[in-house]
Tab-separated table of C-alpha atoms in Angstrom:
chain	number	residue	atom	x	y	z
A	1	UNK	CA	83.151	119.508	214.072
A	2	UNK	CA	80.407	117.448	212.567
A	3	UNK	CA	79.559	117.547	208.820
A	4	UNK	CA	75.950	118.263	207.680
A	5	UNK	CA	74.542	115.820	205.291
A	6	UNK	CA	74.326	116.516	201.604
A	7	UNK	CA	76.929	117.732	198.903
A	8	UNK	CA	77.408	121.072	200.481
A	9	UNK	CA	78.179	119.743	203.885
A	10	UNK	CA	80.505	117.088	202.612
A	11	UNK	CA	82.355	119.806	200.440
A	12	UNK	CA	82.657	122.045	203.561
A	13	UNK	CA	83.985	119.194	205.740
A	14	UNK	CA	86.664	118.277	203.086
A	15	UNK	CA	87.699	121.919	202.686
A	16	UNK	CA	88.177	122.354	206.486
A	17	UNK	CA	90.075	119.063	206.704
A	18	UNK	CA	92.467	120.226	204.000
A	19	UNK	CA	92.842	123.680	205.401
A	20	UNK	CA	93.670	122.215	208.868
A	21	UNK	CA	96.214	119.762	207.386
A	22	UNK	CA	97.976	122.605	205.481
A	23	UNK	CA	97.870	124.888	208.487
A	24	UNK	CA	99.528	122.367	210.821
A	25	UNK	CA	102.025	121.501	208.181
A	26	UNK	CA	103.099	125.150	207.834
A	27	UNK	CA	103.307	125.576	211.622
A	28	UNK	CA	105.483	122.333	211.803
A	29	UNK	CA	107.727	123.631	209.105
A	30	UNK	CA	108.049	127.041	210.887
A	31	UNK	CA	108.870	125.532	214.308
A	32	UNK	CA	111.202	122.870	212.667
A	33	UNK	CA	113.166	125.632	210.883
A	34	UNK	CA	113.419	127.682	214.193
A	35	UNK	CA	114.616	124.690	216.088
A	36	UNK	CA	117.252	123.764	213.510
A	37	UNK	CA	118.227	127.408	212.939
A	38	UNK	CA	120.752	126.791	210.303
A	39	UNK	CA	123.703	129.095	209.960
A	40	UNK	CA	125.383	129.699	206.603
A	41	UNK	CA	128.405	127.748	205.851
A	42	UNK	CA	131.418	129.813	205.993
A	43	UNK	CA	134.155	130.112	203.164
A	44	UNK	CA	137.524	131.744	203.660
A	45	UNK	CA	140.494	132.159	201.182
A	46	UNK	CA	143.306	131.519	203.437
A	47	UNK	CA	146.104	131.921	200.911
A	48	UNK	CA	146.478	132.931	197.211
A	49	UNK	CA	149.516	133.334	194.944
A	50	UNK	CA	150.138	134.018	191.168
A	51	UNK	CA	153.219	132.534	189.450
A	52	UNK	CA	152.182	133.809	186.101
A	53	UNK	CA	149.797	136.641	185.109
A	54	UNK	CA	150.748	138.113	181.751
A	55	UNK	CA	148.883	139.830	178.913
A	56	UNK	CA	150.105	139.270	175.514
A	57	UNK	CA	149.001	139.552	171.847
A	58	UNK	CA	147.939	143.292	171.979
A	59	UNK	CA	146.788	142.869	175.544
A	60	UNK	CA	143.939	140.334	174.634
A	61	UNK	CA	145.435	137.029	175.859
A	62	UNK	CA	145.934	136.381	179.624
A	63	UNK	CA	148.385	133.693	180.624
A	64	UNK	CA	147.887	132.771	184.156
A	65	UNK	CA	148.776	130.391	187.029
A	66	UNK	CA	146.599	131.214	190.007
A	67	UNK	CA	146.617	128.999	193.096
A	68	UNK	CA	144.604	129.474	196.290
A	69	UNK	CA	143.628	127.548	199.394
A	70	UNK	CA	140.149	127.701	200.905
A	71	UNK	CA	138.545	126.481	204.083
A	72	UNK	CA	134.864	125.565	204.320
A	73	UNK	CA	133.210	125.535	207.746
A	74	UNK	CA	129.826	123.926	208.617
A	75	UNK	CA	129.097	125.638	211.970
A	76	UNK	CA	125.813	123.771	212.506
A	77	UNK	CA	125.153	121.131	215.169
A	78	UNK	CA	122.221	119.349	213.289
A	79	UNK	CA	122.977	119.701	209.674
A	80	UNK	CA	125.101	117.473	207.299
A	81	UNK	CA	125.874	119.054	203.906
A	82	UNK	CA	126.392	116.786	200.926
A	83	UNK	CA	128.280	118.775	198.161
A	84	UNK	CA	127.085	117.167	194.791
A	85	UNK	CA	128.693	119.724	192.569
A	86	UNK	CA	131.192	122.512	193.352
A	87	UNK	CA	132.872	124.541	190.555
A	88	UNK	CA	135.313	127.426	190.992
A	89	UNK	CA	135.467	130.387	188.574
A	90	UNK	CA	138.227	132.868	188.619
A	91	UNK	CA	137.742	136.564	187.700
A	92	UNK	CA	140.012	139.605	187.092
A	93	UNK	CA	138.362	143.016	186.837
A	94	UNK	CA	135.011	141.596	185.911
A	95	UNK	CA	136.580	139.203	183.230
A	96	UNK	CA	136.114	135.461	183.895
A	97	UNK	CA	139.430	133.646	183.018
A	98	UNK	CA	139.552	130.391	184.752
A	99	UNK	CA	137.383	127.288	185.697
A	100	UNK	CA	137.928	124.353	187.895
A	101	UNK	CA	135.628	121.446	188.811
A	102	UNK	CA	136.317	120.243	192.365
A	103	UNK	CA	135.701	116.752	193.811
A	104	UNK	CA	132.246	116.358	195.460
A	105	UNK	CA	132.469	115.650	199.247
A	106	UNK	CA	130.343	115.372	202.395
A	107	UNK	CA	130.639	117.557	205.388
A	108	UNK	CA	129.437	116.701	208.899
A	109	UNK	CA	128.341	118.811	211.854
A	110	UNK	CA	130.908	121.353	213.144
A	111	UNK	CA	133.315	120.443	210.490
A	112	UNK	CA	135.912	122.481	208.662
A	113	UNK	CA	137.024	121.018	205.168
A	114	UNK	CA	140.165	122.282	203.465
A	115	UNK	CA	139.949	122.748	199.654
A	116	UNK	CA	143.237	123.244	197.986
A	117	UNK	CA	145.401	123.888	196.375
A	118	UNK	CA	142.894	125.043	193.738
A	119	UNK	CA	144.907	125.752	190.729
A	120	UNK	CA	143.786	127.767	187.638
A	121	UNK	CA	146.276	127.419	184.838
A	122	UNK	CA	146.132	128.243	181.225
A	123	UNK	CA	145.305	131.141	178.966
A	124	UNK	CA	142.213	132.818	177.726
A	125	UNK	CA	141.103	135.954	175.811
A	126	UNK	CA	139.959	138.925	178.000
A	127	UNK	CA	139.012	142.425	177.228
A	128	UNK	CA	140.166	145.277	179.634
A	129	UNK	CA	138.874	148.756	179.354
A	130	UNK	CA	141.501	151.543	179.032
A	131	UNK	CA	141.401	152.265	182.774
A	132	UNK	CA	141.577	148.654	183.703
A	133	UNK	CA	144.580	148.237	181.397
A	134	UNK	CA	146.326	150.961	183.069
A	135	UNK	CA	145.655	149.457	186.469
A	136	UNK	CA	147.034	146.197	185.231
A	137	UNK	CA	150.223	147.848	184.090
A	138	UNK	CA	150.662	149.491	187.466
A	139	UNK	CA	149.923	146.268	189.351
A	140	UNK	CA	152.460	144.524	187.229
A	141	UNK	CA	155.044	147.039	188.028
A	142	UNK	CA	154.306	146.780	191.851
A	143	UNK	CA	153.847	142.837	191.775
A	144	UNK	CA	150.438	142.836	193.407
A	145	UNK	CA	147.313	142.224	191.444
A	146	UNK	CA	144.007	143.700	192.677
A	147	UNK	CA	140.348	142.930	191.822
A	148	UNK	CA	140.967	139.197	191.524
A	149	UNK	CA	137.942	137.238	192.665
A	150	UNK	CA	136.675	133.553	192.875
A	151	UNK	CA	133.138	132.410	192.693
A	152	UNK	CA	131.948	128.959	193.826
A	153	UNK	CA	128.855	127.460	192.043
A	154	UNK	CA	127.472	124.825	194.366
A	155	UNK	CA	124.742	122.203	194.280
A	156	UNK	CA	124.113	120.511	197.608
A	157	UNK	CA	121.763	118.206	199.549
A	158	UNK	CA	121.349	118.797	203.313
A	159	UNK	CA	120.288	116.574	206.126
A	160	UNK	CA	118.431	118.444	208.729
A	161	UNK	CA	118.373	116.541	212.130
A	162	UNK	CA	118.093	112.866	211.942
A	163	UNK	CA	114.849	112.634	209.876
A	164	UNK	CA	114.726	115.135	207.004
A	165	UNK	CA	116.917	115.096	203.879
A	166	UNK	CA	116.437	117.735	201.255
A	167	UNK	CA	116.455	117.228	197.455
A	168	UNK	CA	119.306	118.708	195.483
A	169	UNK	CA	119.363	122.407	195.065
A	170	UNK	CA	121.684	125.262	193.916
A	171	UNK	CA	122.865	127.535	196.776
A	172	UNK	CA	123.444	131.235	196.094
A	173	UNK	CA	126.911	131.616	194.367
A	174	UNK	CA	129.531	132.019	197.054
A	175	UNK	CA	131.559	135.101	196.240
A	176	UNK	CA	135.170	135.663	197.208
A	177	UNK	CA	135.929	139.193	196.034
A	178	UNK	CA	138.491	141.906	196.179
A	179	UNK	CA	141.477	139.535	196.394
A	180	UNK	CA	144.933	141.198	196.414
A	181	UNK	CA	147.305	138.576	195.293
A	182	UNK	CA	151.141	138.896	194.956
A	183	UNK	CA	153.058	137.591	192.006
A	184	UNK	CA	155.734	135.056	192.858
A	185	UNK	CA	158.720	134.645	190.582
A	186	UNK	CA	160.110	131.164	190.049
A	187	UNK	CA	163.404	131.980	188.489
A	188	UNK	CA	166.180	129.339	189.006
A	189	UNK	CA	163.548	127.039	190.624
A	190	UNK	CA	163.286	129.166	193.665
A	191	UNK	CA	160.049	130.947	194.815
A	192	UNK	CA	160.524	134.569	195.659
A	193	UNK	CA	157.987	137.271	196.184
A	194	UNK	CA	157.972	140.158	193.689
A	195	UNK	CA	157.015	142.303	196.714
A	196	UNK	CA	158.982	141.834	199.812
A	197	UNK	CA	156.551	143.889	201.922
A	198	UNK	CA	153.328	142.184	201.070
A	199	UNK	CA	151.753	138.750	201.893
A	200	UNK	CA	148.132	137.772	201.155
A	201	UNK	CA	145.566	138.565	203.858
A	202	UNK	CA	142.932	135.896	204.537
A	203	UNK	CA	139.417	136.902	203.069
A	204	UNK	CA	136.090	135.872	204.129
A	205	UNK	CA	133.771	135.048	201.210
A	206	UNK	CA	130.048	136.011	200.964
A	207	UNK	CA	127.823	132.958	201.663
A	208	UNK	CA	124.636	134.402	203.028
A	209	UNK	CA	121.446	132.281	202.843
A	210	UNK	CA	123.469	129.235	202.081
A	211	UNK	CA	120.573	126.790	202.594
A	212	UNK	CA	118.263	128.507	200.172
A	213	UNK	CA	117.650	127.627	196.531
A	214	UNK	CA	118.715	130.388	194.252
A	215	UNK	CA	116.445	129.131	191.520
A	216	UNK	CA	113.238	129.015	193.705
A	217	UNK	CA	112.083	132.590	192.806
A	218	UNK	CA	112.810	131.938	189.109
A	219	UNK	CA	110.592	128.859	189.162
A	220	UNK	CA	107.811	130.405	191.118
C-alpha cells in the first residue's frame, strides 16, 4: 500500500501500520497460546490429621494442631513454574484459624513436588453459629471433623517454551475443601486413631485457570 502525500495520507499510513502490527501481535499471541495450551497445575491433599482440635473459653478459642501433606503436579511439557510466594490458610466451617508461609520453589516440566508436612499449630478466636457448634460437638464425639479446608494464596512467574517468561502474577486461590479429618490421640507417646474405621481420603483441590491473573479484571 502506498501513502498519498500530505498530512492526511501520512496519518492514514501510520494508522494502517499500527493496526497491522497490533493485528499480527494478537494473532501471534493466540497461536502461541494454542501451541503451548497450558493445563492447570494440580494440587492434591494426600494425607491430613489432627492431634489437637479443642474449643475452650466458652467455645470461642480453638486450640489446634493440624497437619497435612500436599502434592503439586505441573503436567505441562513446555512450562516452568516459579513459585515466588505460597501461603496456606486453614479453615473450619467458614472460620479461618491458621496461616503458614511456605518456602518458594521452582517446578519444571512434568514435575510433581511434595509439600509437607504443612503444620498449623496454635490457638485463635473463632465464632461458630448454634448449628455449627452442635456439629462440632457431634464431630468431637465421633472423632472425625468435617468442613475443614485449606486455601493456597500463590504468586508465580511462568516460563512458556524457551523464549517467553511472564512477570509475577497472582493465580486464582487454590481451594482444598470439604476435608474430613480424623483426630489422632497422642496419649503415652503413641499415636492412635480416635476412629478405628476411618482414614483420610485423598482430595483433589480446585486450581482451574491457574495461569491467569486473578487481579486482571480488578485492574481493568
